[in-house]
Short mmCIF file of C-alpha atoms and ligand atoms in Angstrom, two decimals:
data_model
loop_
_atom_site.label_atom_id
_atom_site.label_comp_id
_atom_site.label_asym_id
_atom_site.label_seq_id
_atom_site.Cartn_x
_atom_site.Cartn_y
_atom_site.Cartn_z
CA UNK M 1 5.10 27.80 -2.57
CA UNK M 2 7.91 25.44 -0.72
CA UNK M 3 7.08 22.11 -0.96
CA UNK M 4 6.59 20.48 2.49
CA UNK M 5 7.76 16.41 3.15
CA UNK M 6 3.61 15.71 3.58
CA UNK M 7 1.67 18.50 2.82
CA UNK M 8 2.10 21.09 0.63
CA UNK M 9 0.84 18.65 -2.67
CA UNK M 10 -2.37 17.72 -0.74
CA UNK M 11 -4.70 17.65 -3.43
CA UNK M 12 -6.99 20.24 -0.89
CA UNK M 13 -6.82 21.68 -4.43
CA UNK M 14 -7.85 20.08 -7.83
CA UNK M 15 -5.36 17.75 -8.97
CA UNK M 16 -4.46 19.53 -12.47
CA UNK M 17 -3.75 22.61 -9.91
CA UNK M 18 -1.78 21.28 -8.54
CA UNK M 19 -0.08 19.93 -11.30
CA UNK M 20 0.04 23.14 -12.65
CA UNK M 21 2.26 25.61 -9.43
CA UNK M 22 4.92 22.41 -9.10
CA UNK M 23 4.90 22.30 -12.54
CA UNK M 24 3.89 19.01 -13.79
CA UNK M 25 3.82 17.69 -17.32
CA UNK M 26 1.76 14.32 -16.56
CA UNK M 27 0.16 12.00 -14.02
CA UNK M 28 -1.00 8.78 -15.50
CA UNK M 29 -3.43 6.38 -12.85
CA UNK M 30 -2.99 2.74 -14.71
CA UNK M 31 -5.08 -0.30 -12.18
CA UNK M 32 -4.45 -3.43 -13.45
CA UNK M 33 -7.98 -5.68 -11.77
CA UNK M 34 -6.72 -9.27 -12.58
CA UNK M 35 -3.18 -9.29 -10.56
CA UNK M 36 -4.48 -6.22 -8.05
CA UNK M 37 -2.05 -3.88 -9.78
CA UNK M 38 -2.71 0.24 -8.97
CA UNK M 39 -0.09 2.75 -9.84
CA UNK M 40 0.37 5.97 -11.03
CA UNK M 41 3.95 7.64 -12.89
CA UNK M 42 4.20 11.18 -12.59
CA UNK M 43 6.43 12.95 -14.45
CA UNK M 44 7.45 16.47 -13.30
CA UNK M 45 10.38 17.54 -15.91
CA UNK M 46 11.06 15.78 -19.75
CA UNK M 47 13.14 18.55 -19.97
CA UNK M 48 16.95 17.62 -19.23
CA UNK M 49 15.59 13.72 -20.54
CA UNK M 50 13.04 11.37 -19.98
CA UNK M 51 11.62 11.30 -16.59
CA UNK M 52 14.13 9.87 -14.61
CA UNK M 53 13.10 8.22 -11.00
CA UNK M 54 12.31 5.01 -9.19
CA UNK M 55 9.10 3.22 -8.28
CA UNK M 56 8.05 2.82 -4.37
CA UNK M 57 6.72 -0.19 -3.20
CA UNK M 58 4.18 1.09 -0.90
CA UNK M 59 1.36 1.07 1.14
CA UNK M 60 -0.20 3.82 0.84
CA UNK M 61 -3.27 4.70 3.06
CA UNK M 62 -5.63 6.23 0.15
CA UNK M 63 -5.75 7.31 -2.97
CA UNK M 64 -3.95 10.83 -2.34
CA UNK M 65 -1.76 10.41 -0.45
CA UNK M 66 -0.28 8.46 -3.54
CA UNK M 67 -0.38 11.09 -5.63
CA UNK M 68 0.86 13.71 -3.61
CA UNK M 69 4.35 11.21 -2.71
CA UNK M 70 4.73 10.49 -7.01
CA UNK M 71 3.74 13.91 -6.91
CA UNK M 72 6.51 15.41 -4.77
CA UNK M 73 8.70 12.51 -5.66
CA UNK M 74 9.03 13.07 -8.93
CA UNK M 75 9.73 16.43 -8.32
CA UNK M 76 12.38 16.12 -6.22
CA UNK M 77 14.04 13.25 -9.21
CA UNK M 78 13.84 16.49 -11.41
CA UNK M 79 16.06 18.68 -9.82
CA UNK M 80 18.80 16.01 -8.33
CA UNK M 81 18.56 14.76 -12.20
CA UNK M 82 19.14 18.21 -12.83
CA UNK M 83 22.30 19.04 -10.29
CA UNK M 84 23.49 16.47 -11.29
CA UNK M 85 24.54 16.84 -14.76
CA UNK M 86 22.39 14.21 -16.08
CA UNK M 87 20.80 14.40 -19.58
CA UNK M 88 17.48 12.93 -17.60
CA UNK M 89 14.14 14.75 -16.08
CA UNK M 90 12.55 13.80 -13.25
CA UNK M 91 9.97 10.81 -12.50
CA UNK M 92 8.80 8.29 -10.17
CA UNK M 93 6.38 6.01 -9.90
CA UNK M 94 4.30 4.24 -6.59
CA UNK M 95 2.92 0.80 -6.55
CA UNK M 96 0.70 1.03 -4.13
CA UNK M 97 -0.86 -1.73 -1.83
CA UNK M 98 0.80 -4.34 0.28
CA UNK M 99 4.62 -6.59 -0.15
CA UNK M 100 2.05 -9.37 -0.21
CA UNK M 101 -0.01 -8.82 -3.64
CA UNK M 102 4.24 -8.57 -5.95
CA UNK M 103 4.71 -10.71 -8.18
CA UNK M 104 5.78 -11.67 -11.56
CA UNK M 105 2.63 -10.91 -13.41
CA UNK M 106 1.57 -7.18 -11.16
CA UNK M 107 5.28 -6.53 -11.95
CA UNK M 108 5.17 -7.42 -15.67
CA UNK M 109 1.71 -5.47 -15.70
CA UNK M 110 3.62 -2.75 -14.33
CA UNK M 111 6.21 -3.15 -16.99
CA UNK M 112 4.11 -2.79 -19.42
CA UNK M 113 2.36 -0.03 -18.35
CA UNK M 114 5.86 1.90 -18.67
CA UNK M 115 6.26 0.96 -21.51
CA UNK M 116 3.10 2.70 -22.57
CA UNK M 117 4.53 5.77 -22.25
CA UNK M 118 6.99 5.06 -24.70
CA UNK M 119 10.24 6.52 -22.99
CA UNK M 120 8.91 9.35 -21.10
CA UNK M 121 9.72 7.68 -18.05
CA UNK M 122 12.34 5.16 -16.97
CA UNK M 123 12.06 3.38 -14.01
CA UNK M 124 15.37 1.67 -11.24
CA UNK M 125 15.12 0.12 -8.36
CA UNK M 126 13.34 2.42 -4.38
CA UNK M 127 11.99 1.99 -1.23
CA UNK M 128 10.18 -1.02 -1.53
CA UNK M 129 11.78 -2.12 -4.46
CA UNK M 130 14.55 -4.87 -5.64
CA UNK M 131 16.74 -5.97 -8.60
CA UNK M 132 14.92 -8.92 -8.95
CA UNK M 133 11.20 -7.09 -9.50
CA UNK M 134 13.00 -4.48 -12.31
CA UNK M 135 14.06 -7.93 -13.78
CA UNK M 136 10.09 -8.95 -14.48
CA UNK M 137 9.55 -5.24 -15.33
CA UNK M 138 12.75 -5.50 -17.77
CA UNK M 139 10.84 -8.50 -19.35
CA UNK M 140 8.27 -6.17 -21.02
CA UNK M 141 9.61 -3.05 -21.44
CA UNK M 142 13.83 -1.91 -22.34
CA UNK M 143 12.97 1.34 -19.87
CA UNK M 144 13.97 -0.35 -17.32
CA UNK M 145 18.00 0.42 -15.16
CA UNK M 146 18.98 -0.45 -12.09
CA UNK M 147 19.48 -4.55 -12.79
CA UNK M 148 21.88 -7.27 -10.86
CA UNK M 149 24.88 -7.26 -12.43
CA UNK M 150 24.28 -11.28 -12.82
CA UNK M 151 22.13 -9.19 -16.11
CA UNK M 152 24.20 -7.52 -17.64
CA UNK M 153 23.64 -4.07 -14.65
CA UNK M 154 25.66 -1.20 -12.58
CA UNK M 155 24.35 -3.97 -9.25
CA UNK M 156 23.99 -2.13 -5.87
CA UNK M 157 24.46 1.84 -6.38
CA UNK M 158 24.27 2.41 -2.47
CA UNK M 159 28.19 2.38 -2.65
CA UNK M 160 28.44 5.32 -5.27
CA UNK M 161 25.43 7.27 -3.34
CA UNK M 162 27.93 6.33 0.34
CA UNK M 163 30.67 7.81 -1.84
CA UNK M 164 28.82 11.34 -3.41
CA UNK M 165 27.78 11.86 -0.07
CA UNK M 166 31.69 11.53 1.29
CA UNK M 167 32.93 14.05 -0.94
CA UNK M 168 29.88 16.46 0.97
CA UNK M 169 31.34 16.38 3.62
CA UNK M 170 34.65 16.68 2.65
CA UNK M 171 33.53 19.92 0.66
CA UNK M 172 31.68 21.15 3.77
CA UNK M 173 34.38 21.05 5.41
CA UNK M 174 36.00 22.76 3.58
CA UNK M 175 34.40 25.91 3.51
CA UNK M 176 34.04 25.09 7.16
CA UNK M 177 37.92 24.28 8.30
CA UNK M 178 40.06 25.70 5.32
CA UNK M 179 40.27 22.01 5.15
CA UNK M 180 38.06 18.66 3.86
CA UNK M 181 40.64 16.30 6.26
CA UNK M 182 38.13 15.27 8.28
CA UNK M 183 40.86 12.74 10.18
CA UNK M 184 39.96 13.12 14.19
CA UNK M 185 36.24 14.96 13.28
CA UNK M 186 33.59 13.35 15.18
CA UNK M 187 31.14 12.27 12.58
CA UNK M 188 27.30 11.22 14.25
CA UNK M 189 26.00 8.74 11.06
CA UNK M 190 22.47 8.50 11.69
CA UNK M 191 21.14 4.54 10.19
CA UNK M 192 23.93 2.58 9.30
CA UNK M 193 21.81 0.17 6.51
CA UNK M 194 23.28 0.39 2.63
CA UNK M 195 24.27 3.79 2.26
CA UNK M 196 25.60 4.53 6.02
CA UNK M 197 28.31 1.08 6.57
CA UNK M 198 29.13 1.78 3.44
CA UNK M 199 30.21 5.65 4.34
CA UNK M 200 30.81 4.54 8.21
CA UNK M 201 33.66 2.57 5.78
CA UNK M 202 34.74 6.11 3.97
CA UNK M 203 35.09 7.88 7.10
CA UNK M 204 36.98 5.26 9.20
CA UNK M 205 39.52 5.14 6.70
CA UNK M 206 39.94 8.77 6.31
CA UNK M 207 40.38 7.61 10.80
CA UNK M 208 37.64 10.81 11.23
CA UNK M 209 36.36 9.99 15.03
CA UNK M 210 32.74 7.81 13.81
CA UNK M 211 29.76 7.26 16.23
CA UNK M 212 27.23 5.09 14.76
CA UNK M 213 22.76 4.55 15.44
CA UNK M 214 20.73 2.43 14.20
CA UNK M 215 17.22 1.11 15.36
CA UNK M 216 18.44 -2.59 14.02
CA UNK M 217 20.79 -3.53 16.75
CA UNK M 218 22.09 -6.54 13.81
CA UNK M 219 23.00 -3.42 11.73
CA UNK M 220 24.48 -1.83 15.18
CA UNK M 221 26.86 -4.89 15.48
CA UNK M 222 27.18 -6.53 12.13
CA UNK M 223 29.54 -2.01 11.95
CA UNK M 224 30.59 -2.27 15.08
CA UNK M 225 32.25 -5.35 15.22
CA UNK M 226 33.16 -4.08 11.31
CA UNK M 227 35.31 -0.21 12.72
CA UNK M 228 36.14 1.46 15.19
CA UNK M 229 32.88 3.07 15.71
CA UNK M 230 31.21 4.62 19.09
CA UNK M 231 27.47 2.85 19.17
CA UNK M 232 24.60 5.44 20.12
CA UNK M 233 21.30 4.65 21.52
CA UNK M 234 18.97 5.72 18.53
CA UNK M 235 16.70 7.84 20.29
CA UNK M 236 18.94 10.69 22.23
CA UNK M 237 20.40 11.58 18.67
CA UNK M 238 19.90 15.02 19.41
CA UNK M 239 22.07 16.11 22.06
CA UNK M 240 25.27 14.31 20.67
CA UNK M 241 28.33 16.69 20.74
CA UNK M 242 29.73 16.18 17.23
CA UNK M 243 30.80 18.11 14.68
CA UNK M 244 29.42 17.03 11.91
CA UNK M 245 25.81 15.00 11.43
CA UNK M 246 25.26 12.47 7.83
CA UNK M 247 21.48 11.62 8.07
CA UNK M 248 21.82 8.90 7.13
CA UNK M 249 18.17 6.43 7.73
CA UNK M 250 13.92 8.20 7.50
CA UNK M 251 14.10 11.97 6.45
CA UNK M 252 13.02 15.18 8.49
CA UNK M 253 15.11 15.49 11.27
CA UNK M 254 15.90 18.21 10.37
CA UNK M 255 12.43 20.12 11.62
CA UNK M 256 12.13 22.88 15.25
CA UNK M 257 12.54 20.01 17.53
CA UNK M 258 16.32 19.45 17.12
CA UNK M 259 18.28 22.38 14.62
CA UNK M 260 17.27 24.02 18.04
CA UNK M 261 19.38 22.15 19.96
CA UNK M 262 22.34 20.49 18.11
CA UNK M 263 25.41 20.78 18.72
CA UNK M 264 27.23 20.41 15.20
CA UNK M 265 29.06 22.59 12.02
CA UNK M 266 28.30 20.77 10.38
CA UNK M 267 24.92 18.63 8.09
CA UNK M 268 25.75 16.44 5.34
CA UNK M 269 24.31 13.02 4.81
CA UNK M 270 22.83 10.54 1.99
CA UNK M 271 18.53 10.41 3.67
CA UNK M 272 16.40 11.75 1.43
CA UNK M 273 14.41 15.64 2.41
CA UNK M 274 15.90 15.73 5.59
CA UNK M 275 14.52 19.49 5.79
CA UNK M 276 10.96 17.72 6.85
CA UNK M 277 9.89 22.05 5.49
CA UNK M 278 12.57 22.88 3.13
CA UNK M 279 12.72 26.95 3.66
CA UNK M 280 11.79 27.10 7.06
CA UNK M 281 14.05 24.48 8.47
CA UNK M 282 17.15 25.25 5.69
CA UNK M 283 16.70 29.33 7.14
CA UNK M 284 16.90 28.01 10.42
CA UNK M 285 19.80 26.38 10.62
CA UNK M 286 21.82 29.41 8.01
CA UNK M 287 20.06 31.30 11.50
CA UNK M 288 22.81 29.61 13.92
CA UNK M 289 25.68 29.01 11.65
CA UNK M 290 25.44 25.25 10.61
CA UNK M 291 26.48 24.33 6.78
CA UNK M 292 24.04 21.96 5.39
CA UNK M 293 25.31 20.32 2.30
CA UNK M 294 21.49 20.02 0.21
CA UNK M 295 20.37 15.98 0.32
CA UNK M 296 19.03 15.70 -3.35
CA UNK M 297 22.40 17.19 -4.12
CA UNK M 298 25.36 14.96 -2.50
CA UNK M 299 23.29 11.50 -2.42
CA UNK M 300 22.84 11.11 -6.32
CA UNK M 301 25.68 9.32 -6.88
CA UNK M 302 22.97 6.50 -6.71
CA UNK M 303 20.67 8.44 -9.94
CA UNK M 304 24.64 8.42 -11.46
CA UNK M 305 25.53 5.23 -11.00
CA UNK M 306 21.63 4.60 -13.05
CA UNK M 307 21.72 7.19 -15.52
CA UNK M 308 25.53 5.67 -16.19
CA UNK M 309 23.88 1.82 -16.48
CA UNK M 310 21.20 3.14 -18.63
CA UNK M 311 23.43 4.71 -20.98
CA UNK M 312 25.14 1.81 -21.72
CA UNK M 313 28.72 -0.24 -21.46
CA UNK M 314 28.01 0.64 -18.23
CA UNK M 315 31.74 0.91 -15.67
CA UNK M 316 31.70 1.95 -11.66
CA UNK M 317 34.58 3.50 -12.41
CA UNK M 318 32.99 5.12 -14.49
CA UNK M 319 30.01 6.73 -12.54
CA UNK M 320 32.85 7.09 -9.36
CA UNK M 321 34.17 9.18 -11.51
CA UNK M 322 30.73 11.87 -11.77
CA UNK M 323 30.29 11.05 -8.40
CA UNK M 324 33.25 12.42 -6.93
CA UNK M 325 31.85 15.68 -9.25
CA UNK M 326 29.82 16.17 -6.44
CA UNK M 327 32.72 17.86 -4.17
CA UNK M 328 33.05 20.86 -6.72
CA UNK M 329 29.76 21.42 -7.04
CA UNK M 330 28.82 21.12 -3.79
CA UNK M 331 32.21 23.77 -2.88
CA UNK M 332 29.89 25.78 -5.39
CA UNK M 333 27.09 26.36 -4.60
CA UNK M 334 28.12 26.13 -0.33
CA UNK M 335 29.96 29.84 -2.19
CA UNK M 336 27.17 30.98 -3.61
CA UNK M 337 24.77 31.16 -0.77
CA UNK M 338 27.29 32.98 1.28
CA UNK M 339 27.60 35.18 -2.54
CA UNK M 340 23.48 35.73 -2.55
CA UNK M 341 22.31 36.04 0.89
CA UNK M 342 20.41 32.76 0.18
CA UNK M 343 20.01 29.27 2.38
CA UNK M 344 22.08 25.87 0.34
CA UNK M 345 19.77 24.73 0.19
CA UNK M 346 17.68 27.28 -1.93
CA UNK M 347 21.12 27.90 -3.91
CA UNK M 348 21.50 24.18 -5.00
CA UNK M 349 17.62 24.60 -6.38
CA UNK M 350 19.14 27.44 -8.38
CA UNK M 351 21.79 25.90 -9.95
CA UNK M 352 19.40 23.08 -10.49
CA UNK M 353 16.48 25.52 -12.08
CA UNK M 354 19.03 27.48 -13.60
CA UNK M 355 20.16 24.28 -16.05
CA UNK M 356 17.44 23.70 -17.06
CA UNK M 357 16.13 27.41 -18.13
CA UNK M 358 19.46 26.76 -19.87
CA UNK M 359 17.95 24.12 -22.10
CA UNK M 360 14.54 25.58 -22.61
CA UNK M 361 15.85 28.49 -24.00
CA UNK M 362 17.74 26.06 -26.55
P1 LIG P 401 18.56 1.07 4.91
O1 LIG P 401 17.06 0.72 4.88
O2 LIG P 401 19.80 -0.13 3.94
O3 LIG P 401 19.12 1.92 5.61
C1 LIG P 401 18.45 2.32 6.47
C2 LIG P 401 19.23 2.27 7.97
O4 LIG P 401 18.11 2.83 9.11
C3 LIG P 401 18.51 1.12 8.20
O5 LIG P 401 18.86 0.46 8.98
C4 LIG P 401 16.89 1.15 9.71
O6 LIG P 401 17.40 0.08 10.41
C5 LIG P 401 17.61 2.72 10.13
N1 LIG P 401 17.16 3.51 11.09
C6 LIG P 401 15.67 3.87 10.47
N2 LIG P 401 15.21 4.17 11.14
C7 LIG P 401 17.05 4.43 12.23
C8 LIG P 401 16.67 5.63 13.03
N3 LIG P 401 15.03 6.57 13.38
N4 LIG P 401 17.54 5.56 14.01
C9 LIG P 401 18.56 5.27 13.51
N5 LIG P 401 18.61 4.27 12.43
C10 LIG P 401 18.03 3.96 11.77
O7 LIG P 401 18.19 1.87 3.47
P2 LIG P 401 20.13 2.76 2.26
O8 LIG P 401 19.44 2.44 1.50
O9 LIG P 401 20.59 3.11 3.05
O10 LIG P 401 19.19 4.53 2.55
C11 LIG P 401 19.24 6.10 3.59
C12 LIG P 401 18.80 6.83 2.80
O11 LIG P 401 19.13 6.75 2.20
C13 LIG P 401 17.65 7.07 2.97
O12 LIG P 401 16.90 8.02 2.82
C14 LIG P 401 17.10 6.67 0.98
O13 LIG P 401 16.12 7.94 0.93
C15 LIG P 401 18.39 7.56 0.49
N6 LIG P 401 19.10 6.59 -0.04
C16 LIG P 401 19.03 6.31 -0.26
C17 LIG P 401 20.05 5.73 -1.48
C18 LIG P 401 20.88 4.49 -1.89
O14 LIG P 401 21.91 4.91 -2.91
N7 LIG P 401 19.89 3.36 -1.44
C19 LIG P 401 20.10 6.86 -2.96
C20 LIG P 401 19.56 8.07 -2.30
C21 LIG P 401 19.28 7.98 -1.26
#
C-alpha cells in the first residue's frame, strides 16, 4: 500500500484495519471539555525507541481528517527517525481546534495526557505550536523536547534542518555532476521561511546562483535585502530554468502537473511530503531522469536537533555533526537506488525498514 498525502489512510475501513495495514501500534484519543482540548496521539512504532514526533495544532474539518493526519504523520516519523539513525520510533500528536482556544490550561491538560502514556510518546513542536507551548506542556510531563534556549533547550531547530538539506543537495550534486561543488548552480528555493532562509544563506555562501519565491512579501524582501538572490513570482515557478529545485514551503509540489514541466536535474528541499503520491510521483521523477533526494531523510536535521536535546547535555555542534551524516546516507541511498533499479524514495524507505527489522530481530 502506498501512502498519499491526502487519502490513502482515509477511514473508509475501520480504524483497526487501517492501523493494521499501516502497522500502527496505538492510537489514543483524549478529550478535556473544560479546556476544550481534543487531541489524538498516534504511535506508529516503538521498535527503535519511544515514538517521537511533533504536535500539530490545526483546525481540522473533521475528526476523520485529524486521525488521518495523525496516522500519516506518525508513520512518516518512524521512517524519518530510523533513517536518521536515531534511537526513536515514530509518533505524532494532533490537537483539533482554532488557534484561539490555545491556553495554558489546555496545553497543561495535553501535557498530562502525554504523561499518562508513560514515555511511549515524546512530543516537540510542529505546525501551530511554539516553544512557549512546549514549556506549558513541560510543566506536566518530562516527555517533551524542543524547548527554548532560555529554558535550557536547543532552541529553533530550523538552521539545523537547513544544514541537513544543504548536505542532501551536495550529495545529489555529487551523484549528478560528479562533484559536490555547487558554485554557479541555479538553485530555486521555494519558500524562504525558517528553513528556506537559512538554506539560502548556506547556498549563497557557496556562490550558487540562488532564486527565491514566497507568498509572503515581507519574507521575500527580508531575504532579498540580505543576500544576493533573484526573486521569482511564487505562482510561476514550474517552468523556471534551474539546476536544482529546493522545495521549502508546502508539500505535494511534485505531482502530475509539475513533474512533466520541471527543468532541473535535482530536487532536494526541506518541505515535508513533497511527493503528492509517493510511489507514483517518485517513479515519474525517475523516468524523467531527475535525481530526487528524499525529503524525510534530508529534512531530518530538525528531529536530530530535538532528539539530541531530549538525550541531555545538548550541544548544538553535536546536532550539526550528526546532521552532517545525511550527506553520506544520501550518497549511499542514491547508489543503492541506481544499483537495485528502485526509486530513491523506495530506497530510502527500504533503508529505514531494514534498520527497524534488524532491531526487531535482536
Ligand atoms: P515556515 O512557515 O517558516 O516557512 C514556510 C514559508 O513558505 C513561509 O514563508 C510561507 O509564506 C512560504 N510559502 C507558503 N506557500 C508558498 C508557496 N506556494 N510558494 C512560495 N512560498 C510559500 O516553515 P518552515 O519551518 O520553514 O518549514 C518549511 C517546510 O519544511 C515545511 O514543509 C515544514 O513541514 C518542513 N520542515 C521544517 C522543519 C523545521 O525545522 N522548521 C523540519 C522538517 C521539515
